[in-house]
């Protein structure tokens, strides 16, 4: 099994592409969904966040108000780094458990949907492919303002808090251009899906896994027997 990283920027259309890939049968681990789980009430991450950010970020039911917390961290880089340092290790630990489950079930690859893939760089060393969902800056701002009901200044502030999409585009192996129609995006997703399905990367990963389990000596012995038979 090999790993594929899927990322983008706020309002670039990553969730749309992720949904398209899921509809095609691709196994996807969504870091945002995992992030919501690890901050649920009575988890140790939940209590650490409250300790650093205060009771005022809580809803009446005791859950963390993600919108209010988001406003705090987007306006303050130090607070954003602090929150990431609290949540990211637990998110990655949970994602690794899910990856292992997919591996044991025999999947050839898994797509990791990670918004801050290139910002944290903790996972990139394990990825065979990286995919960025890109759209032009004007389209990104327009979508964000419409989706979240933000002013232009608020939208620009949120975009500025992330690594520029242009920079992410230069770091990726594959780019989905999502400035146009949904149909055009769908065609690009289908091409990507075909490449992943046809990829033989999973064979190399399995050989490495077998080598790690059985030892290199066992692999060499098996290869020798195959050559002599």
mmCIF file with all atom_site columns, C-alpha atoms in Angstrom:
data_model
loop_
_atom_site.group_PDB
_atom_site.id
_atom_site.type_symbol
_atom_site.label_atom_id
_atom_site.label_alt_id
_atom_site.label_comp_id
_atom_site.label_asym_id
_atom_site.label_entity_id
_atom_site.label_seq_id
_atom_site.pdbx_PDB_ins_code
_atom_site.Cartn_x
_atom_site.Cartn_y
_atom_site.Cartn_z
_atom_site.occupancy
_atom_site.B_iso_or_equiv
_atom_site.pdbx_formal_charge
_atom_site.auth_seq_id
_atom_site.auth_comp_id
_atom_site.auth_asym_id
_atom_site.auth_atom_id
_atom_site.pdbx_PDB_model_num
ATOM 1   C CA . UNK A 1 1   ? 0.000   0.000   0.000   1.00 0.00 ? 1   UNK A CA 1
ATOM 2   C CA . UNK A 1 2   ? 1.194   3.524   -0.748  1.00 0.00 ? 2   UNK A CA 1
ATOM 3   C CA . UNK A 1 3   ? 0.043   6.916   0.534   1.00 0.00 ? 3   UNK A CA 1
ATOM 4   C CA . UNK A 1 4   ? -1.293  9.912   -1.373  1.00 0.00 ? 4   UNK A CA 1
ATOM 5   C CA . UNK A 1 5   ? -1.485  13.372  0.169   1.00 0.00 ? 5   UNK A CA 1
ATOM 6   C CA . UNK A 1 6   ? -4.365  15.628  -0.870  1.00 0.00 ? 6   UNK A CA 1
ATOM 7   C CA . UNK A 1 7   ? -4.262  19.295  0.086   1.00 0.00 ? 7   UNK A CA 1
ATOM 8   C CA . UNK A 1 8   ? -5.247  22.761  -1.023  1.00 0.00 ? 8   UNK A CA 1
ATOM 9   C CA . UNK A 1 9   ? -6.136  26.106  0.483   1.00 0.00 ? 9   UNK A CA 1
ATOM 10  C CA . UNK A 1 10  ? -9.179  27.525  2.162   1.00 0.00 ? 10  UNK A CA 1
ATOM 11  C CA . UNK A 1 11  ? -12.062 27.602  -0.376  1.00 0.00 ? 11  UNK A CA 1
ATOM 12  C CA . UNK A 1 12  ? -9.893  26.115  -3.151  1.00 0.00 ? 12  UNK A CA 1
ATOM 13  C CA . UNK A 1 13  ? -12.237 23.152  -3.581  1.00 0.00 ? 13  UNK A CA 1
ATOM 14  C CA . UNK A 1 14  ? -10.289 20.408  -1.817  1.00 0.00 ? 14  UNK A CA 1
ATOM 15  C CA . UNK A 1 15  ? -13.429 19.024  -0.185  1.00 0.00 ? 15  UNK A CA 1
ATOM 16  C CA . UNK A 1 16  ? -15.114 18.826  -3.590  1.00 0.00 ? 16  UNK A CA 1
ATOM 17  C CA . UNK A 1 17  ? -12.211 16.861  -5.045  1.00 0.00 ? 17  UNK A CA 1
ATOM 18  C CA . UNK A 1 18  ? -12.085 14.629  -1.970  1.00 0.00 ? 18  UNK A CA 1
ATOM 19  C CA . UNK A 1 19  ? -15.796 13.839  -2.396  1.00 0.00 ? 19  UNK A CA 1
ATOM 20  C CA . UNK A 1 20  ? -15.273 13.009  -6.073  1.00 0.00 ? 20  UNK A CA 1
ATOM 21  C CA . UNK A 1 21  ? -12.451 10.608  -5.227  1.00 0.00 ? 21  UNK A CA 1
ATOM 22  C CA . UNK A 1 22  ? -14.543 9.012   -2.495  1.00 0.00 ? 22  UNK A CA 1
ATOM 23  C CA . UNK A 1 23  ? -17.378 8.465   -4.985  1.00 0.00 ? 23  UNK A CA 1
ATOM 24  C CA . UNK A 1 24  ? -14.877 6.643   -7.208  1.00 0.00 ? 24  UNK A CA 1
ATOM 25  C CA . UNK A 1 25  ? -14.187 4.236   -4.349  1.00 0.00 ? 25  UNK A CA 1
ATOM 26  C CA . UNK A 1 26  ? -10.920 5.687   -3.082  1.00 0.00 ? 26  UNK A CA 1
ATOM 27  C CA . UNK A 1 27  ? -10.184 5.142   0.614   1.00 0.00 ? 27  UNK A CA 1
ATOM 28  C CA . UNK A 1 28  ? -9.796  8.572   2.234   1.00 0.00 ? 28  UNK A CA 1
ATOM 29  C CA . UNK A 1 29  ? -8.721  9.632   5.700   1.00 0.00 ? 29  UNK A CA 1
ATOM 30  C CA . UNK A 1 30  ? -9.917  13.189  6.314   1.00 0.00 ? 30  UNK A CA 1
ATOM 31  C CA . UNK A 1 31  ? -7.706  15.102  8.757   1.00 0.00 ? 31  UNK A CA 1
ATOM 32  C CA . UNK A 1 32  ? -10.536 17.585  9.456   1.00 0.00 ? 32  UNK A CA 1
ATOM 33  C CA . UNK A 1 33  ? -12.842 14.781  10.604  1.00 0.00 ? 33  UNK A CA 1
ATOM 34  C CA . UNK A 1 34  ? -10.061 13.324  12.732  1.00 0.00 ? 34  UNK A CA 1
ATOM 35  C CA . UNK A 1 35  ? -9.376  16.810  14.142  1.00 0.00 ? 35  UNK A CA 1
ATOM 36  C CA . UNK A 1 36  ? -12.985 17.095  15.304  1.00 0.00 ? 36  UNK A CA 1
ATOM 37  C CA . UNK A 1 37  ? -12.753 13.727  17.048  1.00 0.00 ? 37  UNK A CA 1
ATOM 38  C CA . UNK A 1 38  ? -9.556  14.484  18.963  1.00 0.00 ? 38  UNK A CA 1
ATOM 39  C CA . UNK A 1 39  ? -10.992 17.709  20.461  1.00 0.00 ? 39  UNK A CA 1
ATOM 40  C CA . UNK A 1 40  ? -14.256 16.146  21.638  1.00 0.00 ? 40  UNK A CA 1
ATOM 41  C CA . UNK A 1 41  ? -15.157 16.817  25.286  1.00 0.00 ? 41  UNK A CA 1
ATOM 42  C CA . UNK A 1 42  ? -13.245 14.891  27.948  1.00 0.00 ? 42  UNK A CA 1
ATOM 43  C CA . UNK A 1 43  ? -10.278 14.092  25.697  1.00 0.00 ? 43  UNK A CA 1
ATOM 44  C CA . UNK A 1 44  ? -6.833  15.218  26.874  1.00 0.00 ? 44  UNK A CA 1
ATOM 45  C CA . UNK A 1 45  ? -6.482  17.481  23.821  1.00 0.00 ? 45  UNK A CA 1
ATOM 46  C CA . UNK A 1 46  ? -9.790  19.143  24.732  1.00 0.00 ? 46  UNK A CA 1
ATOM 47  C CA . UNK A 1 47  ? -8.547  19.956  28.214  1.00 0.00 ? 47  UNK A CA 1
ATOM 48  C CA . UNK A 1 48  ? -5.213  21.293  26.938  1.00 0.00 ? 48  UNK A CA 1
ATOM 49  C CA . UNK A 1 49  ? -6.981  23.631  24.525  1.00 0.00 ? 49  UNK A CA 1
ATOM 50  C CA . UNK A 1 50  ? -9.227  24.972  27.278  1.00 0.00 ? 50  UNK A CA 1
ATOM 51  C CA . UNK A 1 51  ? -6.191  25.457  29.526  1.00 0.00 ? 51  UNK A CA 1
ATOM 52  C CA . UNK A 1 52  ? -4.455  27.638  26.934  1.00 0.00 ? 52  UNK A CA 1
ATOM 53  C CA . UNK A 1 53  ? -7.422  29.402  25.307  1.00 0.00 ? 53  UNK A CA 1
ATOM 54  C CA . UNK A 1 54  ? -9.919  29.684  28.145  1.00 0.00 ? 54  UNK A CA 1
ATOM 55  C CA . UNK A 1 55  ? -13.538 28.749  28.826  1.00 0.00 ? 55  UNK A CA 1
ATOM 56  C CA . UNK A 1 56  ? -14.822 31.470  26.479  1.00 0.00 ? 56  UNK A CA 1
ATOM 57  C CA . UNK A 1 57  ? -14.179 29.266  23.438  1.00 0.00 ? 57  UNK A CA 1
ATOM 58  C CA . UNK A 1 58  ? -16.803 26.744  24.604  1.00 0.00 ? 58  UNK A CA 1
ATOM 59  C CA . UNK A 1 59  ? -20.377 26.384  23.398  1.00 0.00 ? 59  UNK A CA 1
ATOM 60  C CA . UNK A 1 60  ? -23.239 25.975  25.854  1.00 0.00 ? 60  UNK A CA 1
ATOM 61  C CA . UNK A 1 61  ? -23.085 22.184  25.459  1.00 0.00 ? 61  UNK A CA 1
ATOM 62  C CA . UNK A 1 62  ? -19.420 22.141  26.448  1.00 0.00 ? 62  UNK A CA 1
ATOM 63  C CA . UNK A 1 63  ? -18.028 21.529  22.971  1.00 0.00 ? 63  UNK A CA 1
ATOM 64  C CA . UNK A 1 64  ? -15.330 23.756  21.507  1.00 0.00 ? 64  UNK A CA 1
ATOM 65  C CA . UNK A 1 65  ? -16.700 26.569  19.359  1.00 0.00 ? 65  UNK A CA 1
ATOM 66  C CA . UNK A 1 66  ? -14.592 25.977  16.262  1.00 0.00 ? 66  UNK A CA 1
ATOM 67  C CA . UNK A 1 67  ? -15.637 29.278  14.692  1.00 0.00 ? 67  UNK A CA 1
ATOM 68  C CA . UNK A 1 68  ? -14.632 31.307  17.735  1.00 0.00 ? 68  UNK A CA 1
ATOM 69  C CA . UNK A 1 69  ? -11.364 29.407  18.100  1.00 0.00 ? 69  UNK A CA 1
ATOM 70  C CA . UNK A 1 70  ? -10.714 29.930  14.396  1.00 0.00 ? 70  UNK A CA 1
ATOM 71  C CA . UNK A 1 71  ? -11.132 33.683  14.765  1.00 0.00 ? 71  UNK A CA 1
ATOM 72  C CA . UNK A 1 72  ? -8.572  33.690  17.581  1.00 0.00 ? 72  UNK A CA 1
ATOM 73  C CA . UNK A 1 73  ? -5.899  31.750  15.738  1.00 0.00 ? 73  UNK A CA 1
ATOM 74  C CA . UNK A 1 74  ? -6.306  33.425  12.351  1.00 0.00 ? 74  UNK A CA 1
ATOM 75  C CA . UNK A 1 75  ? -5.646  36.776  14.000  1.00 0.00 ? 75  UNK A CA 1
ATOM 76  C CA . UNK A 1 76  ? -2.618  35.584  15.985  1.00 0.00 ? 76  UNK A CA 1
ATOM 77  C CA . UNK A 1 77  ? 0.213   33.506  14.528  1.00 0.00 ? 77  UNK A CA 1
ATOM 78  C CA . UNK A 1 78  ? 1.585   32.494  17.930  1.00 0.00 ? 78  UNK A CA 1
ATOM 79  C CA . UNK A 1 79  ? -1.789  31.176  19.060  1.00 0.00 ? 79  UNK A CA 1
ATOM 80  C CA . UNK A 1 80  ? -2.146  29.333  15.744  1.00 0.00 ? 80  UNK A CA 1
ATOM 81  C CA . UNK A 1 81  ? 1.211   27.643  16.253  1.00 0.00 ? 81  UNK A CA 1
ATOM 82  C CA . UNK A 1 82  ? 0.253   26.764  19.828  1.00 0.00 ? 82  UNK A CA 1
ATOM 83  C CA . UNK A 1 83  ? -3.011  25.151  18.755  1.00 0.00 ? 83  UNK A CA 1
ATOM 84  C CA . UNK A 1 84  ? -1.244  23.195  16.021  1.00 0.00 ? 84  UNK A CA 1
ATOM 85  C CA . UNK A 1 85  ? 1.351   21.936  18.490  1.00 0.00 ? 85  UNK A CA 1
ATOM 86  C CA . UNK A 1 86  ? -1.456  20.635  20.712  1.00 0.00 ? 86  UNK A CA 1
ATOM 87  C CA . UNK A 1 87  ? -3.665  19.023  18.069  1.00 0.00 ? 87  UNK A CA 1
ATOM 88  C CA . UNK A 1 88  ? -1.378  17.854  15.254  1.00 0.00 ? 88  UNK A CA 1
ATOM 89  C CA . UNK A 1 89  ? 0.495   15.061  17.092  1.00 0.00 ? 89  UNK A CA 1
ATOM 90  C CA . UNK A 1 90  ? -2.790  13.474  18.189  1.00 0.00 ? 90  UNK A CA 1
ATOM 91  C CA . UNK A 1 91  ? -4.333  13.916  14.742  1.00 0.00 ? 91  UNK A CA 1
ATOM 92  C CA . UNK A 1 92  ? -1.365  12.208  13.105  1.00 0.00 ? 92  UNK A CA 1
ATOM 93  C CA . UNK A 1 93  ? -1.391  9.369   15.655  1.00 0.00 ? 93  UNK A CA 1
ATOM 94  C CA . UNK A 1 94  ? -5.070  8.712   14.923  1.00 0.00 ? 94  UNK A CA 1
ATOM 95  C CA . UNK A 1 95  ? -4.499  8.884   11.164  1.00 0.00 ? 95  UNK A CA 1
ATOM 96  C CA . UNK A 1 96  ? -1.654  6.371   11.398  1.00 0.00 ? 96  UNK A CA 1
ATOM 97  C CA . UNK A 1 97  ? -3.973  3.936   13.188  1.00 0.00 ? 97  UNK A CA 1
ATOM 98  C CA . UNK A 1 98  ? -6.518  4.289   10.362  1.00 0.00 ? 98  UNK A CA 1
ATOM 99  C CA . UNK A 1 99  ? -3.777  3.796   7.735   1.00 0.00 ? 99  UNK A CA 1
ATOM 100 C CA . UNK A 1 100 ? -2.755  0.554   9.443   1.00 0.00 ? 100 UNK A CA 1
ATOM 101 C CA . UNK A 1 101 ? -6.355  -0.688  9.339   1.00 0.00 ? 101 UNK A CA 1
ATOM 102 C CA . UNK A 1 102 ? -6.562  -0.020  5.589   1.00 0.00 ? 102 UNK A CA 1
ATOM 103 C CA . UNK A 1 103 ? -3.222  -1.787  5.105   1.00 0.00 ? 103 UNK A CA 1
ATOM 104 C CA . UNK A 1 104 ? -4.424  -4.857  6.979   1.00 0.00 ? 104 UNK A CA 1
ATOM 105 C CA . UNK A 1 105 ? -7.575  -4.882  4.844   1.00 0.00 ? 105 UNK A CA 1
ATOM 106 C CA . UNK A 1 106 ? -5.443  -5.101  1.685   1.00 0.00 ? 106 UNK A CA 1
ATOM 107 C CA . UNK A 1 107 ? -5.952  -1.678  0.099   1.00 0.00 ? 107 UNK A CA 1
ATOM 108 C CA . UNK A 1 108 ? -3.417  -0.675  -2.545  1.00 0.00 ? 108 UNK A CA 1
ATOM 109 C CA . UNK A 1 109 ? -3.340  2.979   -1.501  1.00 0.00 ? 109 UNK A CA 1
ATOM 110 C CA . UNK A 1 110 ? -4.933  5.475   0.883   1.00 0.00 ? 110 UNK A CA 1
ATOM 111 C CA . UNK A 1 111 ? -5.541  9.174   0.310   1.00 0.00 ? 111 UNK A CA 1
ATOM 112 C CA . UNK A 1 112 ? -4.773  11.470  3.237   1.00 0.00 ? 112 UNK A CA 1
ATOM 113 C CA . UNK A 1 113 ? -6.878  14.631  3.025   1.00 0.00 ? 113 UNK A CA 1
ATOM 114 C CA . UNK A 1 114 ? -4.712  17.108  4.969   1.00 0.00 ? 114 UNK A CA 1
ATOM 115 C CA . UNK A 1 115 ? -5.232  20.906  4.755   1.00 0.00 ? 115 UNK A CA 1
ATOM 116 C CA . UNK A 1 116 ? -1.811  21.751  6.245   1.00 0.00 ? 116 UNK A CA 1
ATOM 117 C CA . UNK A 1 117 ? 0.142   19.014  4.486   1.00 0.00 ? 117 UNK A CA 1
ATOM 118 C CA . UNK A 1 118 ? 3.030   21.232  3.343   1.00 0.00 ? 118 UNK A CA 1
ATOM 119 C CA . UNK A 1 119 ? 2.906   23.607  6.305   1.00 0.00 ? 119 UNK A CA 1
ATOM 120 C CA . UNK A 1 120 ? 3.663   20.918  8.894   1.00 0.00 ? 120 UNK A CA 1
ATOM 121 C CA . UNK A 1 121 ? 5.666   18.568  6.616   1.00 0.00 ? 121 UNK A CA 1
ATOM 122 C CA . UNK A 1 122 ? 5.320   15.775  9.182   1.00 0.00 ? 122 UNK A CA 1
ATOM 123 C CA . UNK A 1 123 ? 3.685   13.415  6.696   1.00 0.00 ? 123 UNK A CA 1
ATOM 124 C CA . UNK A 1 124 ? 5.287   14.351  3.372   1.00 0.00 ? 124 UNK A CA 1
ATOM 125 C CA . UNK A 1 125 ? 8.226   11.975  3.806   1.00 0.00 ? 125 UNK A CA 1
ATOM 126 C CA . UNK A 1 126 ? 5.806   9.024   3.825   1.00 0.00 ? 126 UNK A CA 1
ATOM 127 C CA . UNK A 1 127 ? 3.876   10.019  0.679   1.00 0.00 ? 127 UNK A CA 1
ATOM 128 C CA . UNK A 1 128 ? 4.386   8.596   -2.794  1.00 0.00 ? 128 UNK A CA 1
ATOM 129 C CA . UNK A 1 129 ? 2.164   11.226  -4.408  1.00 0.00 ? 129 UNK A CA 1
ATOM 130 C CA . UNK A 1 130 ? 1.023   14.706  -3.405  1.00 0.00 ? 130 UNK A CA 1
ATOM 131 C CA . UNK A 1 131 ? -1.996  16.425  -4.940  1.00 0.00 ? 131 UNK A CA 1
ATOM 132 C CA . UNK A 1 132 ? -2.872  20.118  -4.652  1.00 0.00 ? 132 UNK A CA 1
ATOM 133 C CA . UNK A 1 133 ? -6.313  21.495  -5.482  1.00 0.00 ? 133 UNK A CA 1
ATOM 134 C CA . UNK A 1 134 ? -5.608  24.933  -6.925  1.00 0.00 ? 134 UNK A CA 1
ATOM 135 C CA . UNK A 1 135 ? -7.713  27.916  -7.903  1.00 0.00 ? 135 UNK A CA 1
ATOM 136 C CA . UNK A 1 136 ? -6.731  31.477  -8.789  1.00 0.00 ? 136 UNK A CA 1
ATOM 137 C CA . UNK A 1 137 ? -6.634  34.059  -5.937  1.00 0.00 ? 137 UNK A CA 1
ATOM 138 C CA . UNK A 1 138 ? -9.690  36.014  -7.117  1.00 0.00 ? 138 UNK A CA 1
ATOM 139 C CA . UNK A 1 139 ? -11.815 32.858  -7.277  1.00 0.00 ? 139 UNK A CA 1
ATOM 140 C CA . UNK A 1 140 ? -10.556 31.755  -3.866  1.00 0.00 ? 140 UNK A CA 1
ATOM 141 C CA . UNK A 1 141 ? -11.526 35.066  -2.229  1.00 0.00 ? 141 UNK A CA 1
ATOM 142 C CA . UNK A 1 142 ? -14.917 35.150  -3.912  1.00 0.00 ? 142 UNK A CA 1
ATOM 143 C CA . UNK A 1 143 ? -15.768 31.597  -2.843  1.00 0.00 ? 143 UNK A CA 1
ATOM 144 C CA . UNK A 1 144 ? -14.626 32.200  0.723   1.00 0.00 ? 144 UNK A CA 1
ATOM 145 C CA . UNK A 1 145 ? -16.657 35.396  1.099   1.00 0.00 ? 145 UNK A CA 1
ATOM 146 C CA . UNK A 1 146 ? -19.759 33.741  -0.295  1.00 0.00 ? 146 UNK A CA 1
ATOM 147 C CA . UNK A 1 147 ? -19.368 30.500  1.656   1.00 0.00 ? 147 UNK A CA 1
ATOM 148 C CA . UNK A 1 148 ? -18.611 31.960  5.091   1.00 0.00 ? 148 UNK A CA 1
ATOM 149 C CA . UNK A 1 149 ? -20.323 35.347  4.806   1.00 0.00 ? 149 UNK A CA 1
ATOM 150 C CA . UNK A 1 150 ? -17.047 37.231  5.283   1.00 0.00 ? 150 UNK A CA 1
ATOM 151 C CA . UNK A 1 151 ? -16.019 40.704  4.252   1.00 0.00 ? 151 UNK A CA 1
ATOM 152 C CA . UNK A 1 152 ? -13.185 40.991  1.753   1.00 0.00 ? 152 UNK A CA 1
ATOM 153 C CA . UNK A 1 153 ? -10.808 42.042  4.532   1.00 0.00 ? 153 UNK A CA 1
ATOM 154 C CA . UNK A 1 154 ? -11.758 39.038  6.689   1.00 0.00 ? 154 UNK A CA 1
ATOM 155 C CA . UNK A 1 155 ? -11.369 36.689  3.731   1.00 0.00 ? 155 UNK A CA 1
ATOM 156 C CA . UNK A 1 156 ? -7.981  38.129  2.817   1.00 0.00 ? 156 UNK A CA 1
ATOM 157 C CA . UNK A 1 157 ? -6.842  37.710  6.422   1.00 0.00 ? 157 UNK A CA 1
ATOM 158 C CA . UNK A 1 158 ? -7.782  34.031  6.421   1.00 0.00 ? 158 UNK A CA 1
ATOM 159 C CA . UNK A 1 159 ? -6.102  33.383  3.077   1.00 0.00 ? 159 UNK A CA 1
ATOM 160 C CA . UNK A 1 160 ? -2.960  35.205  4.242   1.00 0.00 ? 160 UNK A CA 1
ATOM 161 C CA . UNK A 1 161 ? -2.785  32.927  7.313   1.00 0.00 ? 161 UNK A CA 1
ATOM 162 C CA . UNK A 1 162 ? -2.039  29.938  5.042   1.00 0.00 ? 162 UNK A CA 1
ATOM 163 C CA . UNK A 1 163 ? 0.792   29.031  2.725   1.00 0.00 ? 163 UNK A CA 1
ATOM 164 C CA . UNK A 1 164 ? 0.015   30.555  -0.720  1.00 0.00 ? 164 UNK A CA 1
ATOM 165 C CA . UNK A 1 165 ? -1.617  28.123  -3.133  1.00 0.00 ? 165 UNK A CA 1
ATOM 166 C CA . UNK A 1 166 ? 0.974   29.030  -5.743  1.00 0.00 ? 166 UNK A CA 1
ATOM 167 C CA . UNK A 1 167 ? 3.714   27.811  -3.406  1.00 0.00 ? 167 UNK A CA 1
ATOM 168 C CA . UNK A 1 168 ? 1.841   24.587  -2.628  1.00 0.00 ? 168 UNK A CA 1
ATOM 169 C CA . UNK A 1 169 ? 1.341   24.048  -6.340  1.00 0.00 ? 169 UNK A CA 1
ATOM 170 C CA . UNK A 1 170 ? 5.103   24.052  -6.848  1.00 0.00 ? 170 UNK A CA 1
ATOM 171 C CA . UNK A 1 171 ? 5.580   21.385  -4.174  1.00 0.00 ? 171 UNK A CA 1
ATOM 172 C CA . UNK A 1 172 ? 3.004   18.894  -5.476  1.00 0.00 ? 172 UNK A CA 1
ATOM 173 C CA . UNK A 1 173 ? 3.359   15.991  -7.909  1.00 0.00 ? 173 UNK A CA 1
ATOM 174 C CA . UNK A 1 174 ? -0.175  16.501  -9.231  1.00 0.00 ? 174 UNK A CA 1
ATOM 175 C CA . UNK A 1 175 ? -2.331  19.628  -9.547  1.00 0.00 ? 175 UNK A CA 1
ATOM 176 C CA . UNK A 1 176 ? -6.106  19.754  -9.885  1.00 0.00 ? 176 UNK A CA 1
ATOM 177 C CA . UNK A 1 177 ? -7.004  23.119  -11.426 1.00 0.00 ? 177 UNK A CA 1
ATOM 178 C CA . UNK A 1 178 ? -10.325 24.064  -9.838  1.00 0.00 ? 178 UNK A CA 1
ATOM 179 C CA . UNK A 1 179 ? -10.898 27.613  -11.093 1.00 0.00 ? 179 UNK A CA 1
ATOM 180 C CA . UNK A 1 180 ? -13.315 26.498  -13.789 1.00 0.00 ? 180 UNK A CA 1
ATOM 181 C CA . UNK A 1 181 ? -16.413 24.338  -14.032 1.00 0.00 ? 181 UNK A CA 1
ATOM 182 C CA . UNK A 1 182 ? -17.236 21.307  -11.925 1.00 0.00 ? 182 UNK A CA 1
ATOM 183 C CA . UNK A 1 183 ? -17.170 19.182  -15.090 1.00 0.00 ? 183 UNK A CA 1
ATOM 184 C CA . UNK A 1 184 ? -13.592 20.243  -15.835 1.00 0.00 ? 184 UNK A CA 1
ATOM 185 C CA . UNK A 1 185 ? -12.548 19.405  -12.284 1.00 0.00 ? 185 UNK A CA 1
ATOM 186 C CA . UNK A 1 186 ? -14.279 16.024  -12.571 1.00 0.00 ? 186 UNK A CA 1
ATOM 187 C CA . UNK A 1 187 ? -12.296 15.188  -15.712 1.00 0.00 ? 187 UNK A CA 1
ATOM 188 C CA . UNK A 1 188 ? -9.022  15.970  -13.938 1.00 0.00 ? 188 UNK A CA 1
ATOM 189 C CA . UNK A 1 189 ? -10.046 13.862  -10.949 1.00 0.00 ? 189 UNK A CA 1
ATOM 190 C CA . UNK A 1 190 ? -10.822 10.927  -13.237 1.00 0.00 ? 190 UNK A CA 1
ATOM 191 C CA . UNK A 1 191 ? -7.361  11.208  -14.817 1.00 0.00 ? 191 UNK A CA 1
ATOM 192 C CA . UNK A 1 192 ? -5.761  11.270  -11.368 1.00 0.00 ? 192 UNK A CA 1
ATOM 193 C CA . UNK A 1 193 ? -7.803  8.268   -10.287 1.00 0.00 ? 193 UNK A CA 1
ATOM 194 C CA . UNK A 1 194 ? -6.621  6.312   -13.332 1.00 0.00 ? 194 UNK A CA 1
ATOM 195 C CA . UNK A 1 195 ? -2.978  7.132   -12.534 1.00 0.00 ? 195 UNK A CA 1
ATOM 196 C CA . UNK A 1 196 ? -3.364  5.964   -8.952  1.00 0.00 ? 196 UNK A CA 1
ATOM 197 C CA . UNK A 1 197 ? -5.157  2.770   -9.946  1.00 0.00 ? 197 UNK A CA 1
ATOM 198 C CA . UNK A 1 198 ? -2.473  1.970   -12.541 1.00 0.00 ? 198 UNK A CA 1
ATOM 199 C CA . UNK A 1 199 ? 0.427   2.782   -10.216 1.00 0.00 ? 199 UNK A CA 1
ATOM 200 C CA . UNK A 1 200 ? 2.695   -0.077  -9.156  1.00 0.00 ? 200 UNK A CA 1
ATOM 201 C CA . UNK A 1 201 ? 4.030   1.820   -6.132  1.00 0.00 ? 201 UNK A CA 1
ATOM 202 C CA . UNK A 1 202 ? 2.121   -0.485  -3.803  1.00 0.00 ? 202 UNK A CA 1
ATOM 203 C CA . UNK A 1 203 ? 4.338   -3.425  -4.837  1.00 0.00 ? 203 UNK A CA 1
ATOM 204 C CA . UNK A 1 204 ? 7.494   -1.688  -3.645  1.00 0.00 ? 204 UNK A CA 1
ATOM 205 C CA . UNK A 1 205 ? 5.849   -0.765  -0.348  1.00 0.00 ? 205 UNK A CA 1
ATOM 206 C CA . UNK A 1 206 ? 4.750   -4.374  0.171   1.00 0.00 ? 206 UNK A CA 1
ATOM 207 C CA . UNK A 1 207 ? 8.268   -5.653  -0.533  1.00 0.00 ? 207 UNK A CA 1
ATOM 208 C CA . UNK A 1 208 ? 9.649   -3.230  2.046   1.00 0.00 ? 208 UNK A CA 1
ATOM 209 C CA . UNK A 1 209 ? 6.992   -4.281  4.549   1.00 0.00 ? 209 UNK A CA 1
ATOM 210 C CA . UNK A 1 210 ? 7.766   -7.961  4.005   1.00 0.00 ? 210 UNK A CA 1
ATOM 211 C CA . UNK A 1 211 ? 11.489  -7.266  4.305   1.00 0.00 ? 211 UNK A CA 1
ATOM 212 C CA . UNK A 1 212 ? 10.912  -5.464  7.595   1.00 0.00 ? 212 UNK A CA 1
ATOM 213 C CA . UNK A 1 213 ? 8.798   -8.346  8.907   1.00 0.00 ? 213 UNK A CA 1
ATOM 214 C CA . UNK A 1 214 ? 10.711  -11.367 7.676   1.00 0.00 ? 214 UNK A CA 1
ATOM 215 C CA . UNK A 1 215 ? 14.177  -9.867  7.484   1.00 0.00 ? 215 UNK A CA 1
ATOM 216 C CA . UNK A 1 216 ? 16.279  -9.261  4.381   1.00 0.00 ? 216 UNK A CA 1
ATOM 217 C CA . UNK A 1 217 ? 17.821  -12.716 4.666   1.00 0.00 ? 217 UNK A CA 1
ATOM 218 C CA . UNK A 1 218 ? 14.444  -14.361 4.271   1.00 0.00 ? 218 UNK A CA 1
ATOM 219 C CA . UNK A 1 219 ? 13.690  -12.290 1.158   1.00 0.00 ? 219 UNK A CA 1
ATOM 220 C CA . UNK A 1 220 ? 17.016  -13.192 -0.412  1.00 0.00 ? 220 UNK A CA 1
ATOM 221 C CA . UNK A 1 221 ? 16.464  -16.889 0.361   1.00 0.00 ? 221 UNK A CA 1
ATOM 222 C CA . UNK A 1 222 ? 13.013  -16.762 -1.219  1.00 0.00 ? 222 UNK A CA 1
ATOM 223 C CA . UNK A 1 223 ? 14.405  -14.994 -4.313  1.00 0.00 ? 223 UNK A CA 1
ATOM 224 C CA . UNK A 1 224 ? 17.146  -17.614 -4.631  1.00 0.00 ? 224 UNK A CA 1
ATOM 225 C CA . UNK A 1 225 ? 14.622  -20.458 -4.501  1.00 0.00 ? 225 UNK A CA 1
ATOM 226 C CA . UNK A 1 226 ? 12.515  -18.743 -7.164  1.00 0.00 ? 226 UNK A CA 1
ATOM 227 C CA . UNK A 1 227 ? 15.519  -18.348 -9.475  1.00 0.00 ? 227 UNK A CA 1
ATOM 228 C CA . UNK A 1 228 ? 16.599  -21.970 -9.051  1.00 0.00 ? 228 UNK A CA 1
ATOM 229 C CA . UNK A 1 229 ? 13.129  -23.484 -9.479  1.00 0.00 ? 229 UNK A CA 1
#
